CSV table of C-alpha atoms in Angstrom, one decimal:
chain,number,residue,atom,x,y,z
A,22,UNK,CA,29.8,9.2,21.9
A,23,UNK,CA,26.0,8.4,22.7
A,24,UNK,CA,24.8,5.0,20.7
A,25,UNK,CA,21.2,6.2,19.1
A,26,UNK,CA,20.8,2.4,18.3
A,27,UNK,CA,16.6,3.0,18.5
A,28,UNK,CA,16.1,6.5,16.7
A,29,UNK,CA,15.3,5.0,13.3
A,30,UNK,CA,12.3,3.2,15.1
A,31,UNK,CA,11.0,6.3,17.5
A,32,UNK,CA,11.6,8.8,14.0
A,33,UNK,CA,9.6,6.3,12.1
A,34,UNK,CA,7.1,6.3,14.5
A,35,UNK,CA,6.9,9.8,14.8
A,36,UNK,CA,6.4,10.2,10.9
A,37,UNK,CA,3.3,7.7,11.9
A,38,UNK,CA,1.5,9.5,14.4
A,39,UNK,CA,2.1,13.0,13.1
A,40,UNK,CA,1.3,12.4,9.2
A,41,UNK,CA,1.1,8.9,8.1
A,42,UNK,CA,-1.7,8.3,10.0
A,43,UNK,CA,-3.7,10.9,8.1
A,44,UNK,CA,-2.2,9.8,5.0
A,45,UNK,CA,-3.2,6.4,5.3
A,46,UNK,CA,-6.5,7.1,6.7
A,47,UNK,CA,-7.4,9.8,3.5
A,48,UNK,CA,-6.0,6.6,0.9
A,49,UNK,CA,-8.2,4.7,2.3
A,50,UNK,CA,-11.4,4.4,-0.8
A,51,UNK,CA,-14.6,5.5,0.4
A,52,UNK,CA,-17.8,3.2,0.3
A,53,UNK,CA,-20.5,4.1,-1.5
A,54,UNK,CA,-24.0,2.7,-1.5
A,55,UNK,CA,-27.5,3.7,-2.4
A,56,UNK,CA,-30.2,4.3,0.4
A,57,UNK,CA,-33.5,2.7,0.6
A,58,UNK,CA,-34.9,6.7,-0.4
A,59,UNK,CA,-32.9,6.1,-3.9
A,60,UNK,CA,-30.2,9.0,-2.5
A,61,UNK,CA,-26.6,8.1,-3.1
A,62,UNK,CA,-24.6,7.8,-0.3
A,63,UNK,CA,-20.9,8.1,0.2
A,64,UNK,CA,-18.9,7.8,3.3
A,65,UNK,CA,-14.8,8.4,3.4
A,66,UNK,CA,-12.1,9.4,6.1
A,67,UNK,CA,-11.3,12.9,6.8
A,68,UNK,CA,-9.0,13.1,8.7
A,69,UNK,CA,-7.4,10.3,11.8
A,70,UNK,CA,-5.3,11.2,15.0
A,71,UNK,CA,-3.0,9.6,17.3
A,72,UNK,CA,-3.4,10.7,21.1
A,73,UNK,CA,-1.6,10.5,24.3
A,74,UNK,CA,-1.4,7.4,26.5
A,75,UNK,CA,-3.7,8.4,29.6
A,76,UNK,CA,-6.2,6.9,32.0
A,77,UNK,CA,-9.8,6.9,31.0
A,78,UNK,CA,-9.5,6.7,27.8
A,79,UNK,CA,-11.3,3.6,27.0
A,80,UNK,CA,-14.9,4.0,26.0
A,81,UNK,CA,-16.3,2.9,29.6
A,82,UNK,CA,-14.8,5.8,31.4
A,83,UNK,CA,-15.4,8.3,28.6
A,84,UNK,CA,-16.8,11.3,31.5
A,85,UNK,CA,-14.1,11.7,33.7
A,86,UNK,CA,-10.9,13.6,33.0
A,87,UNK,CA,-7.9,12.2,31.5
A,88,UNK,CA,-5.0,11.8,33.5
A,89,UNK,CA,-1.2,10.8,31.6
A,90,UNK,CA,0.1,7.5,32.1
A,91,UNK,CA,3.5,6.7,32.5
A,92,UNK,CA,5.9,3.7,31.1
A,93,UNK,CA,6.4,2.9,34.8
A,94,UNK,CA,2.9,2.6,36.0
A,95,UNK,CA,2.2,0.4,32.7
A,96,UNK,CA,5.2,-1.9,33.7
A,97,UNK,CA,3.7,-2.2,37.7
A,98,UNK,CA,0.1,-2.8,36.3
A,99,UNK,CA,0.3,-4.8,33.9
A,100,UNK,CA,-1.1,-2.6,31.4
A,101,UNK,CA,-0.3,-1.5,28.0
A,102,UNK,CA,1.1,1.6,26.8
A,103,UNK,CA,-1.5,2.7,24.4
A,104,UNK,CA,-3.4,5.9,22.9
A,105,UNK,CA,-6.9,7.0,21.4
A,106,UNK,CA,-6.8,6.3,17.9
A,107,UNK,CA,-9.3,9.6,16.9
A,108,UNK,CA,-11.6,9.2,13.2
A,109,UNK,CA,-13.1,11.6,11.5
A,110,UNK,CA,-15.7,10.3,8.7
A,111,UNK,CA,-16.8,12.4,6.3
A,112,UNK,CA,-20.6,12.0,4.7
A,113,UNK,CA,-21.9,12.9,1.6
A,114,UNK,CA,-25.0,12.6,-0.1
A,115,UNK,CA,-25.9,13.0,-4.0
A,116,UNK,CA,-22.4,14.9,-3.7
A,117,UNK,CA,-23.1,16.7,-1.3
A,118,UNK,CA,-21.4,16.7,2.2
A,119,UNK,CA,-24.1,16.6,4.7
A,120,UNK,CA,-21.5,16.3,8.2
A,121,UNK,CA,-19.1,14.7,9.7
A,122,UNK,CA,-18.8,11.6,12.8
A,123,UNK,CA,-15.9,12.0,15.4
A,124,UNK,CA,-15.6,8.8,17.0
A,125,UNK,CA,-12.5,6.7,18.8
A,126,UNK,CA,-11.6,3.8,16.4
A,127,UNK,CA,-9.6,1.9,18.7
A,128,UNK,CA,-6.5,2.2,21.0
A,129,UNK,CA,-2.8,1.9,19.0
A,130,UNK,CA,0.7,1.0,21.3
A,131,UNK,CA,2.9,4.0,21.6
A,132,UNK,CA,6.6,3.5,21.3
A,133,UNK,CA,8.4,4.8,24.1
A,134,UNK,CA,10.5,8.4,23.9
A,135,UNK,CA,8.3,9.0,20.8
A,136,UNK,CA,6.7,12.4,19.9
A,137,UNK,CA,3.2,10.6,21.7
A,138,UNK,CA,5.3,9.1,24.6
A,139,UNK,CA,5.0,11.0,28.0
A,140,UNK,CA,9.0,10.5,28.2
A,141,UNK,CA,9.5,12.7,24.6
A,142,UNK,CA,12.5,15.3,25.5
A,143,UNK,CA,12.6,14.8,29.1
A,144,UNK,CA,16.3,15.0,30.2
A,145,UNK,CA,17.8,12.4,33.4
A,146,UNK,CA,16.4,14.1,35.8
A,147,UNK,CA,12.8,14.1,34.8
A,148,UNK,CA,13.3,10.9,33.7
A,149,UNK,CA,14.6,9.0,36.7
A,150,UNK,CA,11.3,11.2,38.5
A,151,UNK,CA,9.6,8.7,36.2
A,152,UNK,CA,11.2,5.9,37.5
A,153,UNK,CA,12.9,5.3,33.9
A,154,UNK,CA,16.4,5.1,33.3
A,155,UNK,CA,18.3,7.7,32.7
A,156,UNK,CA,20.0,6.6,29.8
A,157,UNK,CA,16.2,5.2,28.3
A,158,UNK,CA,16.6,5.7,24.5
A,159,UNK,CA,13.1,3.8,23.5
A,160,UNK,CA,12.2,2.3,20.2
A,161,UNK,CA,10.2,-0.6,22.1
A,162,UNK,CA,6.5,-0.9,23.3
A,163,UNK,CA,4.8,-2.0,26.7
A,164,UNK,CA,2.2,-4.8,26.1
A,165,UNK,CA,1.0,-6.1,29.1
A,166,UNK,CA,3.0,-4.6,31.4
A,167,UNK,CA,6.1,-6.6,29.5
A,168,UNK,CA,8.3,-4.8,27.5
A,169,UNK,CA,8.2,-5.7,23.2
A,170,UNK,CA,10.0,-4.5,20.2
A,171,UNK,CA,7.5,-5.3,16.9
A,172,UNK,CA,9.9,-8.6,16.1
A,173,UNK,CA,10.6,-11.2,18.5
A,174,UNK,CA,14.4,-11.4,17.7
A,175,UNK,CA,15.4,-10.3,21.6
A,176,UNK,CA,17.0,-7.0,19.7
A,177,UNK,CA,16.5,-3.9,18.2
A,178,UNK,CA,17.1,-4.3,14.2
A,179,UNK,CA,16.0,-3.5,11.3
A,180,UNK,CA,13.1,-5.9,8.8
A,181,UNK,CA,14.4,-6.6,5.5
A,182,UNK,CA,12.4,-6.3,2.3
A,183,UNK,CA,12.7,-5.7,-1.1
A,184,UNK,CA,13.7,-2.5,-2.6
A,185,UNK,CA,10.9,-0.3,-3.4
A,186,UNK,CA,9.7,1.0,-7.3
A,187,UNK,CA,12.3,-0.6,-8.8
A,188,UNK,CA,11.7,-3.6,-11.5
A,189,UNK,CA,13.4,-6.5,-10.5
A,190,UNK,CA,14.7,-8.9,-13.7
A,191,UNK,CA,13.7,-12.6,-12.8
A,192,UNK,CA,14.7,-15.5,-13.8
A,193,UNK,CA,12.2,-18.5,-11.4
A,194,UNK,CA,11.4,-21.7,-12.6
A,195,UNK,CA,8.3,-21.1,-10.3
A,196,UNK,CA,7.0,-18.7,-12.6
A,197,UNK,CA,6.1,-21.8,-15.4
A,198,UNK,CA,3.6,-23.3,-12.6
A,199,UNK,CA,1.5,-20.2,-13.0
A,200,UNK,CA,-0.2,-21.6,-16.0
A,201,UNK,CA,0.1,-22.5,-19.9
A,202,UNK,CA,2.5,-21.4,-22.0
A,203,UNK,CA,4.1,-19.4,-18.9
A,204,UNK,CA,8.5,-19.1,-18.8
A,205,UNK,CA,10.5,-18.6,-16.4
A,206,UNK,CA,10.9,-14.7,-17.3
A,207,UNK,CA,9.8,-11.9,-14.8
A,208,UNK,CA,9.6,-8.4,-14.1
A,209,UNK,CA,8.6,-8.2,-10.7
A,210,UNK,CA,8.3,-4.8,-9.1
A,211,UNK,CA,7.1,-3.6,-5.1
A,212,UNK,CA,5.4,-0.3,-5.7
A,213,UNK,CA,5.1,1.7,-2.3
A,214,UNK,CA,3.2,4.4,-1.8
A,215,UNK,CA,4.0,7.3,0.7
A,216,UNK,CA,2.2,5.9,3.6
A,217,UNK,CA,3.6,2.4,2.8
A,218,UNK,CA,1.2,0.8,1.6
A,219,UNK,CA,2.3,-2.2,-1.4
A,220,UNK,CA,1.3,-3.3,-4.0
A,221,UNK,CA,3.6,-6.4,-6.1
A,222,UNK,CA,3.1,-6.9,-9.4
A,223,UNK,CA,5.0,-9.4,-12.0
A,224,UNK,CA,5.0,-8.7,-16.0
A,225,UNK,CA,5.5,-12.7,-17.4
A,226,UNK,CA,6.5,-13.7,-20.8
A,227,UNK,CA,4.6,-16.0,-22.4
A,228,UNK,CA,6.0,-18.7,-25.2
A,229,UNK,CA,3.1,-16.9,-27.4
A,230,UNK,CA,6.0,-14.0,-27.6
A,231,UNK,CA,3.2,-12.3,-25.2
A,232,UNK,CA,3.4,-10.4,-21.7
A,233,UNK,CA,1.3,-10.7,-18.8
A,234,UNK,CA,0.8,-8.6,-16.2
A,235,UNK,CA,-0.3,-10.4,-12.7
A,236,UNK,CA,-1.4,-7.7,-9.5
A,237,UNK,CA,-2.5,-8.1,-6.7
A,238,UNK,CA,-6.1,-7.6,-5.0
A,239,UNK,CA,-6.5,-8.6,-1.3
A,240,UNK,CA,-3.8,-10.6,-1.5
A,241,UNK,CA,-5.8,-12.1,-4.7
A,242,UNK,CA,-3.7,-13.0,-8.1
A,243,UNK,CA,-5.2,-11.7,-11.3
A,244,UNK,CA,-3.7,-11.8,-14.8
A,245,UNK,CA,-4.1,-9.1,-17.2
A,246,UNK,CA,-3.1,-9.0,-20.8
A,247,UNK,CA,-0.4,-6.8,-20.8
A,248,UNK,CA,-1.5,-4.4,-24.2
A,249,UNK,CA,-5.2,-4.4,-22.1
A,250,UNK,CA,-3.0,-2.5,-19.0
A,251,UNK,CA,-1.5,0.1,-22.0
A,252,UNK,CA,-4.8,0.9,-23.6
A,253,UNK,CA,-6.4,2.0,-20.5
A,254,UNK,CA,-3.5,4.0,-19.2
A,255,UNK,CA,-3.1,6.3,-22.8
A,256,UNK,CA,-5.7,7.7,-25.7
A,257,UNK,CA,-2.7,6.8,-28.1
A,258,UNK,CA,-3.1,4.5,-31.5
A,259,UNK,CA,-1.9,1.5,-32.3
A,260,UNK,CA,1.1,3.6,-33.9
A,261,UNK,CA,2.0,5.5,-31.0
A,262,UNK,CA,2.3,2.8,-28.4
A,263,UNK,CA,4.5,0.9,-30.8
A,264,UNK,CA,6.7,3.3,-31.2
A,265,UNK,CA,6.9,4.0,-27.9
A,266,UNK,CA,7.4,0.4,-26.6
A,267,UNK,CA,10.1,-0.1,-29.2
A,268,UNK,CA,12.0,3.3,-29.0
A,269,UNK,CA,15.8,2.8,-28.4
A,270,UNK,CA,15.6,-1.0,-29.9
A,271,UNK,CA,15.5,-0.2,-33.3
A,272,UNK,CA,16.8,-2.9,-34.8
A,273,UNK,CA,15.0,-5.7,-32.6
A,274,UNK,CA,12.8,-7.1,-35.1
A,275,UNK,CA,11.8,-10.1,-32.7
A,276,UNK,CA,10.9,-7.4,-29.9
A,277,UNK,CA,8.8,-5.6,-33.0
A,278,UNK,CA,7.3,-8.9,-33.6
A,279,UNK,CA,5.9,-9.5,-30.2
A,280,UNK,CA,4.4,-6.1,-29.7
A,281,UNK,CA,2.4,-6.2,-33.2
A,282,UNK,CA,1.7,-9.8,-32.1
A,283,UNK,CA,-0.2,-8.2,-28.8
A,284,UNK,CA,-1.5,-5.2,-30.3
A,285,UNK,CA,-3.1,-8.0,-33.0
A,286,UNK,CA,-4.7,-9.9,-30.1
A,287,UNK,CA,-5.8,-6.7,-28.1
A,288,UNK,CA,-7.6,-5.6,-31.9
A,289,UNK,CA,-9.1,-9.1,-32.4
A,290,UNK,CA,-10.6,-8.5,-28.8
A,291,UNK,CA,-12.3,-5.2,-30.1
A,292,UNK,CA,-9.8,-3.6,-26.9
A,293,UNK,CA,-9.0,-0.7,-29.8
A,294,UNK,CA,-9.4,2.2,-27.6
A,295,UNK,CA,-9.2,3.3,-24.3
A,296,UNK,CA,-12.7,3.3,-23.6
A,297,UNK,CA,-13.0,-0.5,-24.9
A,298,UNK,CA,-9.7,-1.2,-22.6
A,299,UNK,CA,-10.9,-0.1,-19.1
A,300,UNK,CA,-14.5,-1.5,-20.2
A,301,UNK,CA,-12.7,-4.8,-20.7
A,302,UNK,CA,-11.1,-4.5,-17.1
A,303,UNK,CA,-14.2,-3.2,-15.4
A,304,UNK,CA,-16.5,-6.3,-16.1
A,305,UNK,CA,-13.5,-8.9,-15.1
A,306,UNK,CA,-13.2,-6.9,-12.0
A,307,UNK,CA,-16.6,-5.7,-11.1
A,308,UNK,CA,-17.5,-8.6,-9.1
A,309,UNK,CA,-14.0,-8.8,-7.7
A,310,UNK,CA,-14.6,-5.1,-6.6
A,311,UNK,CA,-18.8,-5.7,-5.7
A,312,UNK,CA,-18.5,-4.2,-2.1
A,313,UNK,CA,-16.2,-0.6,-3.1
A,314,UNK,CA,-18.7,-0.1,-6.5
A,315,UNK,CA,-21.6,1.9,-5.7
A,316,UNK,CA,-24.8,0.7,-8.1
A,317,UNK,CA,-24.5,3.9,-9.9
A,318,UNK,CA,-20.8,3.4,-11.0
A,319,UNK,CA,-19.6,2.1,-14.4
A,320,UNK,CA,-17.1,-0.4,-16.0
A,321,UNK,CA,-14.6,2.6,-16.2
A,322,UNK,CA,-14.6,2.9,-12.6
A,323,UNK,CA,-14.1,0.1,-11.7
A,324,UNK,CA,-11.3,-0.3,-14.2
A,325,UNK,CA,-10.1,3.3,-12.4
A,326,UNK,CA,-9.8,1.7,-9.1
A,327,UNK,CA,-7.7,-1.2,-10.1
A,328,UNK,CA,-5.3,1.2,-11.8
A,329,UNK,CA,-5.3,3.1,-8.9
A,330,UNK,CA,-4.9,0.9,-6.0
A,331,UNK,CA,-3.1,-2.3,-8.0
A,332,UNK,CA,-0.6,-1.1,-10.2
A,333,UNK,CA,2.2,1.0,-9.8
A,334,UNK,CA,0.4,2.8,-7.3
A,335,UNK,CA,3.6,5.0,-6.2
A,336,UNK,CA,3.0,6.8,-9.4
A,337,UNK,CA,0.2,9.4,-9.1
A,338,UNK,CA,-1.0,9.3,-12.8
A,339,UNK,CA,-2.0,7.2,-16.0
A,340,UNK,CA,0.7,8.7,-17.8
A,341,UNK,CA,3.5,8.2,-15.2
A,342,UNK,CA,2.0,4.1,-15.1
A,343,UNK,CA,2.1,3.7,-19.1
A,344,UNK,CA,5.9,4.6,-19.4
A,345,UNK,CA,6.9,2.6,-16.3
A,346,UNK,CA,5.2,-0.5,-18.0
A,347,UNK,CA,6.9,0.6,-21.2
A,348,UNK,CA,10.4,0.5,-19.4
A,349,UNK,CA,9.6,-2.9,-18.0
A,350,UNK,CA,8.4,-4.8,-21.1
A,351,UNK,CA,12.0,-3.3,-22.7
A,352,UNK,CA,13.8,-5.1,-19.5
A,353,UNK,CA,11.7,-8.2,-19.9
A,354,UNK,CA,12.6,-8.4,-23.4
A,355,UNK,CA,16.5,-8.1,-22.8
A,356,UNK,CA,16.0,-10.6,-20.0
A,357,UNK,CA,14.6,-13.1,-22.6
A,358,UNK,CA,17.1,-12.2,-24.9
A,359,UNK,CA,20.2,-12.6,-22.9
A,360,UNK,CA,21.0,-9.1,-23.1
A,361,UNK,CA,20.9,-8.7,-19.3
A,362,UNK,CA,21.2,-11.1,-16.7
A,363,UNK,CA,18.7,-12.0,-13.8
A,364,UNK,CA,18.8,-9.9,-10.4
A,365,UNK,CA,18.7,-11.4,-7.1
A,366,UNK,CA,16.2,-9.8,-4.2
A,367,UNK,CA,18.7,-11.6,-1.7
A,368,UNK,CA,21.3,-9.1,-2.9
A,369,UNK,CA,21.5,-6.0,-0.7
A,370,UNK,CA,21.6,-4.2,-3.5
A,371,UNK,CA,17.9,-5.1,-4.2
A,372,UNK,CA,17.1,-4.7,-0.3
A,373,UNK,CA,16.3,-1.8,2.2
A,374,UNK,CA,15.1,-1.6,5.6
A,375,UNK,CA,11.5,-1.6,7.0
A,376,UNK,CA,11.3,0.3,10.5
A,377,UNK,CA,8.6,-0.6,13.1
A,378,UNK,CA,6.7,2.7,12.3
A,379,UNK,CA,6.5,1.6,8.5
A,380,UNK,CA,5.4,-1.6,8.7
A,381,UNK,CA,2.3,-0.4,11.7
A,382,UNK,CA,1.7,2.3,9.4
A,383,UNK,CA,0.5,-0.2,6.8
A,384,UNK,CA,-1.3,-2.5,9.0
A,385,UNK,CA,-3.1,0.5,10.6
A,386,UNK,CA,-4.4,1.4,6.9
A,387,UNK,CA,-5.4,-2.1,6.2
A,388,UNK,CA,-7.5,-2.3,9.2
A,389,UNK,CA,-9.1,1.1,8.6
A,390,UNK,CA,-10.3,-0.2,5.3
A,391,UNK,CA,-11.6,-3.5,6.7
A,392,UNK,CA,-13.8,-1.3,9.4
A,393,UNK,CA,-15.0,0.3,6.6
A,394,UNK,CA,-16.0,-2.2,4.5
A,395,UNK,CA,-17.7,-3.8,7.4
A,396,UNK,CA,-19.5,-0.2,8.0
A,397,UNK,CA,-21.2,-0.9,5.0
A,398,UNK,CA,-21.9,-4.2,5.1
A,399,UNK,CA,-23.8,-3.4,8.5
């Protein structure tokens, strides 16, 4: 019986270079910016490609012809096993595409006996004509002629991480450090997207008989009043979302008593709609958000793109995001209550594994969205 102790890694790399990559590159927000002619400008990936290792590929020796590389050569050189990383921008003025750039963004390791590895299906023979092994299952990367897995362990294994779009119940004494009136109640939740990209966020209970939602922005902590979040997620009244949050716990009259007590608080803030909700949002967050708002956009937008890229951004709309928060304020509220007990992330229940190809595929996206902000910048 063969031992395939590496597929997971060369499959998850292959899900990288064939569709991530474009994924991650098209999730990436555009920048937008006005020209010194007053015409508004907006520039976004269209499309991103992972190439084959050969020589001449770097930008100095763009004229002559590419020849493949092999593992073997890398490992005699010193060199590192690596391919054209190939971008697409699209841009648009007033709305209206005007064309596209083609450039090479960079070079990106390729794991060995992957779909962009020279060795991909070759059998023993063509192998060891290689000079590989003939029993060389990959999973590992050539950096400088040495040979790497992504961890330094010395082995092969799987990263560890939290389970993904699942609401953890927390019980941290931590969490009363994060400022007045704060308990030691959470609902903390890892929202992954398809390309796997993250985003945490924690709903808090406050000894006001409040919740608090905190999110993330570049790594960034912001807290949001918790009702603020529902408003701009739903057109419903007061009556709706009440009934709604409270559905199934009829007879919780403290629960009740918390969510009239926010809806009271959101009123007395005139948040009474959804319009005065993402409003609300959009000026705490505009300056927060000054280089991806173009001069032309509103409040909304920019309350838009925290909804979008913040909070439970696995979900792909407002409506899908207003009954996950409503499931997680009823779980915070048992939590408080005693009606559930506190979950572990050290459990394996509450774990799953992150593959090399995951966790490059959302490094690659974070760096495509730094160039980009730096494109505009320039």
């Amino acid at each position: 019986m063969e031992c395939e102790i590496a597929s997971y890694h060369v499959e998850s790399y292959n899900y990288l270079a064939d569709t991530g990559i474009k994924l991650a590159a098209l999730d990436v927000p555009a920048i937008k910016f006005r020209t010194l002619n007053g015409e508004n400008t907006e520039i976004k990936f269209v499309d991103a490609q992972l190439g084959k290792p050969s020589i001449g590929a770097s930008k100095a020796s763009t004229q002559i012809d590419r020849i493949p590389i092999f593992p073997a050569e890398c490992r005699q050189r010193g060199l590192t096993y690596r391919a054209p990383l190939n971008i697409r921008l699209g841009v648009l003025t007033n709305g209206v595409k005007v064309y596209d750039i083609n450039f090479e963004a960079g070079e990106i390791p390729v794991m060995l006996r992957s779909n962009r590895c020279h060795l991909y299906e070759k059998n023993q023979a063509e192998l060891i004509k290689h000079n590989e092994e003939p029993l060389e299952r990959g999973g590992y990367f050539i950096c400088k002629g040495s040979e790497k897995v992504y961890i330094n362990t010395g082995i092969i294994r799987l990263l560890v991480c939290n389970r993904s779009n699942y609401p953890y119940a927390i019980v941290r004494n931590s969490y009363k450090g994060k400022g007045k009136f704060f308990t030691e109640f959470g609902i903390m939740m890892r929202s992954v997207r398809e390309m796997h990209s993250a985003a945490i966020s924690v709903l808090h209970y406050l000894d006001t008989s409040t919740f608090v939602m905190s999110i993330q922005y570049r790594r960034e902590i912001f807290y949001v009043p918790f009702m603020y979040l529902l408003r701009a997620l739903t057109d419903l009244n007061d009556f709706q979302i009440f009934e709604h949050i409270t559905r199934g716990r009829p007879e919780d009259g403290f629960f009740a008593a918390c969510v009239k007590n926010m809806i009271r608080n959101a009123r007395a803030e005139k948040v009474d709609s959804r319009q005065a909700a993402l409003r609300a949002l959009g000026s705490s967050f505009r300056v927060v958000l000054n280089d991806r708002l173009a001069p032309w956009e509103t409040d909304e937008d920019a309350a838009s793109f925290i909804l979008k890229y913040c909070l439970c951004i696995h979900l792909p709309n407002d409506e899908d995001k207003f009954f996950c928060l409503i499931y997680q304020a009823q779980k915070l509220m048992a939590l408080v209550q005693g009606q559930i007990l506190g979950e572990t992330p050290d459990s394996p229940q509450f774990q799953e594994a992150s593959v090399s190809g995951h966790i490059m595929l959302a490094f690659i996206r974070e760096r495509l969205e730094n160039q980009l902000v730096l494109l505009k910048r320039k």
